[in-house]
Coordinates of C-alpha atoms in Angstrom, one line a residue:
Chain A
M1 CA 0.9 -62.8 64.6
D2 CA 0.4 -66.6 65.1
V3 CA -1.3 -68.8 62.5
S4 CA -4.7 -69.0 64.3
T5 CA -4.8 -65.2 64.6
A6 CA -3.9 -64.8 60.9
V7 CA -6.5 -67.3 59.7
F8 CA -9.3 -66.1 61.8
A9 CA -8.3 -62.4 61.7
V10 CA -11.3 -60.1 61.9
S11 CA -11.5 -57.1 59.7
C12 CA -12.6 -53.7 60.9
S13 CA -16.0 -54.4 59.3
G14 CA -16.5 -57.2 61.7
T15 CA -16.5 -59.9 59.1
P16 CA -13.8 -62.6 59.0
I17 CA -11.4 -62.2 56.2
N18 CA -8.8 -64.4 54.6
G19 CA -5.6 -64.8 56.7
T20 CA -3.3 -64.1 53.7
R21 CA -5.3 -61.0 52.9
A22 CA -5.1 -59.8 56.5
L23 CA -1.4 -60.3 56.5
Q24 CA -1.0 -58.5 53.2
K25 CA -3.1 -55.5 54.5
E26 CA -1.1 -55.3 57.6
R27 CA 2.1 -55.4 55.7
Q28 CA 0.9 -52.6 53.3
L29 CA -0.2 -50.5 56.2
N30 CA 3.1 -51.0 58.1
Q31 CA 5.0 -50.0 55.0
F32 CA 2.9 -46.9 54.4
L33 CA 3.1 -45.8 58.0
A34 CA 6.8 -46.4 58.1
E35 CA 7.2 -44.3 55.0
V36 CA 5.3 -41.3 56.3
E37 CA 5.8 -41.3 60.0
R38 CA 9.0 -39.3 60.2
R39 CA 7.8 -36.6 57.8
A40 CA 4.5 -36.6 59.5
L41 CA 6.1 -36.1 62.9
R42 CA 8.1 -33.1 61.6
I43 CA 5.0 -31.6 60.0
A44 CA 3.1 -32.0 63.2
E45 CA 6.0 -30.6 65.2
I46 CA 6.2 -27.5 63.1
G47 CA 2.4 -27.1 63.6
V48 CA 2.4 -27.4 67.4
R49 CA 6.1 -26.6 68.3
D50 CA 6.3 -29.5 70.7
R51 CA 7.8 -32.9 69.9
D52 CA 6.0 -34.9 72.5
E53 CA 2.6 -33.5 71.5
A54 CA 3.5 -34.1 67.8
L55 CA 4.3 -37.7 68.6
D56 CA 0.9 -38.2 70.3
L57 CA -0.8 -36.5 67.3
V58 CA 1.0 -38.8 64.8
Q59 CA 0.1 -41.9 66.8
D60 CA -3.5 -40.9 67.1
A61 CA -3.6 -40.3 63.3
M62 CA -2.1 -43.7 62.7
I63 CA -4.6 -45.4 65.0
K64 CA -7.6 -43.6 63.4
L65 CA -6.4 -44.4 59.9
V66 CA -6.0 -48.1 60.7
R67 CA -9.3 -48.3 62.6
S68 CA -11.4 -46.4 60.0
Y69 CA -9.7 -46.5 56.6
S70 CA -7.6 -49.7 56.4
D71 CA -10.1 -51.1 53.9
R72 CA -9.5 -48.2 51.5
G73 CA -7.1 -48.4 48.6
R74 CA -3.5 -47.6 49.4
E75 CA -3.5 -44.5 47.2
E76 CA -6.1 -43.0 49.4
W77 CA -4.2 -43.5 52.7
A78 CA -1.8 -40.5 52.4
P79 CA -4.6 -37.8 51.9
L80 CA -6.7 -39.5 54.6
F81 CA -3.8 -39.8 57.0
Y82 CA -2.9 -36.2 56.7
R83 CA -6.5 -35.1 56.9
I84 CA -6.7 -36.8 60.3
L85 CA -3.4 -35.4 61.4
Q86 CA -4.3 -31.8 60.3
N87 CA -7.6 -32.1 62.2
G88 CA -5.6 -33.3 65.2
V89 CA -3.3 -30.2 64.9
R90 CA -6.3 -27.9 64.6
D91 CA -8.0 -29.5 67.6
W92 CA -4.7 -29.1 69.6
H93 CA -4.6 -25.4 68.8
R94 CA -8.3 -25.0 69.9
R95 CA -7.6 -26.8 73.2
Q96 CA -4.5 -24.6 73.7
A97 CA -6.6 -21.5 73.1
V98 CA -9.1 -22.5 75.7
R99 CA -6.4 -23.5 78.1
N100 CA -4.7 -20.2 77.7
R101 CA -8.0 -18.3 78.3
V102 CA -8.5 -20.3 81.5
M103 CA -5.0 -19.7 82.7
V104 CA -5.4 -15.9 82.1
W105 CA -8.7 -16.1 84.1
F106 CA -6.8 -17.6 87.0
G107 CA -4.0 -15.0 86.7
K108 CA -1.4 -17.4 85.3
K109 CA 0.8 -16.7 82.4
P110 CA -0.4 -18.6 79.3
S111 CA 2.1 -20.9 77.7
D112 CA 3.9 -19.3 74.8
D113 CA 4.7 -21.6 71.9
N114 CA 7.4 -19.2 70.8
D115 CA 9.4 -20.6 73.8
Y116 CA 10.0 -23.6 71.6
D117 CA 13.7 -23.9 70.9
A118 CA 14.4 -25.8 67.7
I119 CA 18.2 -25.9 68.5
A120 CA 17.6 -27.4 71.9
S121 CA 15.3 -30.0 70.5
A122 CA 17.6 -30.9 67.7
P123 CA 19.5 -34.1 68.2
D124 CA 23.2 -34.3 68.9
P125 CA 25.3 -34.0 65.8
I126 CA 26.4 -37.3 64.3
G127 CA 29.4 -37.3 62.1
R128 CA 29.1 -33.7 60.9
A129 CA 31.5 -30.8 61.2
P130 CA 30.4 -28.3 63.9
D131 CA 30.1 -25.5 61.4
E132 CA 28.0 -27.5 59.0
E133 CA 25.8 -28.7 61.9
L134 CA 25.3 -25.2 63.2
S135 CA 24.4 -24.0 59.8
N136 CA 22.0 -26.8 59.2
T137 CA 20.4 -26.3 62.6
E138 CA 20.0 -22.6 62.1
A139 CA 18.5 -23.1 58.7
M140 CA 16.1 -25.6 60.2
E141 CA 15.2 -23.3 63.0
R142 CA 14.5 -20.4 60.6
L143 CA 12.5 -22.7 58.3
D144 CA 10.4 -24.1 61.3
S145 CA 9.7 -20.6 62.6
A146 CA 8.8 -19.2 59.2
V147 CA 6.5 -22.1 58.3
H148 CA 4.9 -22.0 61.8
D149 CA 4.2 -18.3 61.5
L150 CA 2.2 -18.8 58.3
P151 CA -1.6 -18.6 58.6
A152 CA -2.9 -22.1 59.4
R153 CA -4.3 -23.0 56.0
Q154 CA -1.3 -21.7 54.1
R155 CA 0.9 -23.7 56.5
E156 CA -1.1 -26.9 55.8
A157 CA -1.0 -26.4 52.1
F158 CA 2.7 -25.6 52.0
M159 CA 3.7 -28.6 54.2
L160 CA 1.5 -31.1 52.5
R161 CA 2.6 -30.0 49.0
M162 CA 6.3 -29.2 49.7
F163 CA 7.3 -31.5 52.5
E164 CA 5.0 -34.5 51.9
G165 CA 4.8 -34.2 48.2
L166 CA 1.1 -34.6 47.9
D167 CA -0.4 -33.4 44.6
V168 CA -3.0 -30.7 44.5
A169 CA -5.9 -33.2 44.5
G170 CA -4.5 -35.1 47.5
T171 CA -3.8 -31.9 49.4
A172 CA -7.4 -30.8 48.8
V173 CA -8.6 -34.1 50.3
A174 CA -6.3 -33.7 53.2
M175 CA -7.3 -30.1 53.9
G176 CA -11.0 -30.7 53.1
C177 CA -11.2 -27.9 50.6
S178 CA -11.2 -27.3 46.9
E179 CA -8.2 -27.6 44.6
G180 CA -8.4 -23.9 43.8
S181 CA -8.1 -23.1 47.5
V182 CA -5.1 -25.3 47.8
K183 CA -3.4 -23.5 44.9
T184 CA -4.2 -20.1 46.4
H185 CA -3.0 -21.1 49.9
Y186 CA 0.2 -22.7 48.5
S187 CA 1.0 -19.7 46.3
R188 CA 0.6 -17.2 49.2
A189 CA 2.7 -19.4 51.5
I190 CA 5.5 -19.6 48.9
H191 CA 5.4 -15.9 48.4
A192 CA 5.5 -15.2 52.2
L193 CA 8.3 -17.7 52.8
R194 CA 10.4 -16.4 50.0
E195 CA 10.2 -12.9 51.4
Q196 CA 11.0 -14.1 54.9
L197 CA 13.8 -16.5 54.1
E198 CA 15.3 -14.8 51.1
E199 CA 17.9 -12.8 53.1
H200 CA 19.2 -16.0 54.6
R201 CA 19.8 -17.8 51.3
P202 CA 23.3 -18.7 50.4
E203 CA 25.2 -16.5 48.0
G204 CA 24.7 -17.4 44.4
H205 CA 21.0 -18.4 44.8
G206 CA 20.3 -14.8 44.6
S207 CA 17.4 -12.6 44.9
Q208 CA 17.5 -12.1 41.2
E209 CA 15.9 -15.5 40.7
G210 CA 12.5 -14.4 41.8
K211 CA 12.6 -11.4 39.5
R212 CA 13.0 -13.4 36.4
Chain B
M1 CA 10.2 -26.8 33.3
N2 CA 12.2 -24.4 35.4
K3 CA 9.8 -22.6 37.6
P4 CA 11.1 -19.5 39.4
D5 CA 10.7 -21.1 42.8
D6 CA 12.4 -24.4 41.9
T7 CA 15.7 -23.5 43.6
F8 CA 13.9 -22.0 46.6
G9 CA 11.7 -25.1 46.8
R10 CA 14.6 -27.5 46.5
Q11 CA 16.5 -25.7 49.3
V12 CA 13.5 -25.6 51.6
K13 CA 12.8 -29.3 50.9
A14 CA 16.4 -30.2 51.5
T15 CA 16.4 -28.4 54.8
F16 CA 13.3 -30.2 55.8
D17 CA 14.6 -33.6 54.7
K18 CA 17.8 -33.0 56.8
S19 CA 15.7 -32.4 59.8
V20 CA 13.8 -35.7 59.2
D21 CA 17.1 -37.6 58.8
K22 CA 18.4 -36.2 62.0
L23 CA 15.5 -37.5 64.2
D24 CA 17.1 -39.1 67.2
A25 CA 16.9 -42.8 68.1
A26 CA 14.4 -42.2 71.0
T27 CA 12.0 -40.4 68.8
L28 CA 12.3 -43.1 66.1
S29 CA 11.7 -45.7 68.7
R30 CA 8.5 -44.0 69.9
L31 CA 7.3 -43.7 66.3
N32 CA 7.9 -47.4 65.8
R33 CA 6.1 -48.3 68.9
G34 CA 3.2 -46.0 68.0
R35 CA 3.0 -47.6 64.5
H36 CA 2.8 -51.1 66.0
E37 CA 0.1 -50.0 68.5
A38 CA -1.8 -48.6 65.5
L39 CA -1.5 -51.8 63.6
A40 CA -2.7 -53.8 66.5
E41 CA -6.1 -52.2 65.8
L42 CA -6.4 -54.5 62.8
Q43 CA -6.7 -57.5 65.2
R44 CA -9.5 -55.8 67.2
P45 CA -13.1 -56.2 66.1
R46 CA -15.0 -53.1 65.7
R47 CA -16.4 -51.8 69.0
Q48 CA -19.5 -53.6 69.9
W49 CA -21.2 -50.6 71.3
S50 CA -21.7 -49.4 67.7
H51 CA -24.3 -52.2 67.4
W52 CA -26.2 -50.8 70.3
V53 CA -26.6 -47.4 68.7
P54 CA -29.8 -48.2 66.8
A55 CA -31.4 -49.8 69.9
T56 CA -30.4 -46.9 72.1
G57 CA -32.0 -44.5 69.5
V58 CA -35.2 -46.5 69.6
A59 CA -35.2 -46.5 73.4
A60 CA -34.7 -42.8 73.5
A61 CA -37.5 -42.2 71.0
V62 CA -39.8 -44.4 73.1
L63 CA -38.9 -42.5 76.2
V64 CA -39.5 -39.1 74.6
A65 CA -42.9 -40.4 73.3
V66 CA -43.9 -41.5 76.7
M67 CA -42.9 -38.1 78.2
V68 CA -44.9 -36.3 75.5
L69 CA -47.9 -38.4 76.0
Q70 CA -47.8 -38.0 79.8
S71 CA -47.0 -34.3 79.7
P72 CA -50.6 -32.9 79.0
T73 CA -51.8 -34.3 82.3
A74 CA -48.8 -32.8 84.1
V75 CA -49.3 -29.5 82.4
D76 CA -53.0 -29.4 83.1
D77 CA -52.4 -30.3 86.8
F78 CA -50.0 -27.4 87.3
P79 CA -52.3 -24.6 86.3
D80 CA -55.2 -26.1 88.2
A81 CA -53.2 -26.1 91.4
A82 CA -51.9 -22.6 90.8
N83 CA -55.3 -21.4 90.0
V84 CA -56.8 -22.8 93.2
T85 CA -54.0 -21.1 95.2
D86 CA -54.5 -17.8 93.5
M87 CA -58.3 -18.0 93.9
E88 CA -57.9 -18.8 97.6
I89 CA -55.8 -15.7 98.0
L90 CA -58.0 -13.5 96.0
L91 CA -61.2 -14.6 97.6
G92 CA -59.9 -14.7 101.2
E93 CA -62.0 -12.4 103.3
D94 CA -58.9 -11.0 105.2
S95 CA -57.2 -9.9 102.1
I96 CA -60.3 -8.1 100.8
E97 CA -60.8 -6.3 104.1
M98 CA -57.2 -5.2 104.1
L99 CA -57.6 -3.8 100.6
E100 CA -60.7 -1.9 101.7
D101 CA -58.9 -0.5 104.7
L102 CA -55.7 0.7 102.9
E103 CA -56.6 4.3 103.6
F104 CA -56.9 3.5 107.3
Y105 CA -53.6 1.7 107.5
S106 CA -51.9 4.5 105.7
W107 CA -53.3 7.1 108.2
I108 CA -52.1 5.0 111.2
D109 CA -48.7 4.8 109.6
S110 CA -48.4 8.5 109.2
A111 CA -49.9 9.1 112.7
D112 CA -47.2 6.9 114.3
V113 CA -44.5 8.9 112.5
V114 CA -46.0 12.2 113.8
S115 CA -46.3 10.9 117.4
D116 CA -42.7 9.6 117.3
V117 CA -41.6 13.1 116.2
G118 CA -43.7 14.8 118.8

């Protein structure tokens, strides 16, 4: 940004703001988005099972956050960003449902998101032994599948709490529901995932743990 | 505090974090580009059309008001025209004569059928 742009930068509210403040805000937003973008991409990818679509959803969420909420405090950005992203994922599923109905109407086979191949979309191994890479990739694929198969609200609660590390209050803002609902969804998600993934857990992290 | 699902949670989180770390360069590049495009929004003033929303609302309200004020005339005109047409049909001499001679037309119709058969 050149000096004239910085000095006469215009805020989203349409009023001129101090150039230093504008630069600071841009720096904070850049830092925040750089921190969350990769996890956000994986969270969106698990939700829609398509990396390109997930990239579009994350970029849309970034643009909407900057456009509408850049004036909010930094601590509010994470819940707001994930709320926008989750809304985008839900809208994507609605559009897919309509598209599939139309395709059925015209006698075409609807797209099946189970065709998604996590192994194929995984990047080439970099500096890892083949066995370790395979094991990691398989674990990732199982985790992606298991989380994706959860009911939508459980999936959201689980990913926001476990993957993004939002607290209950932040997750409630992001999901647009009460904190009690977040706890219920999260607890059910953990229970379902434990049952589904337990058999694949390495030896020594046994099934006895959950019985304690 | 050692919750029962701590180990499970740590393993799941570790698997997720590995998948984040393994994102390829092309994907990271697209994320970076998307972030900078988003940040460019800071330099754009809010869309000007938003200032026109109140004016558009007022204009729409005025239009609706005009339509409502004008509508009684239009509504009144329609029944009048319809009534005139209906009355013309009902009072037309031919129609009434036909109604009076329904028995006659019915007899002719049956007679034709009989003669055709014969």
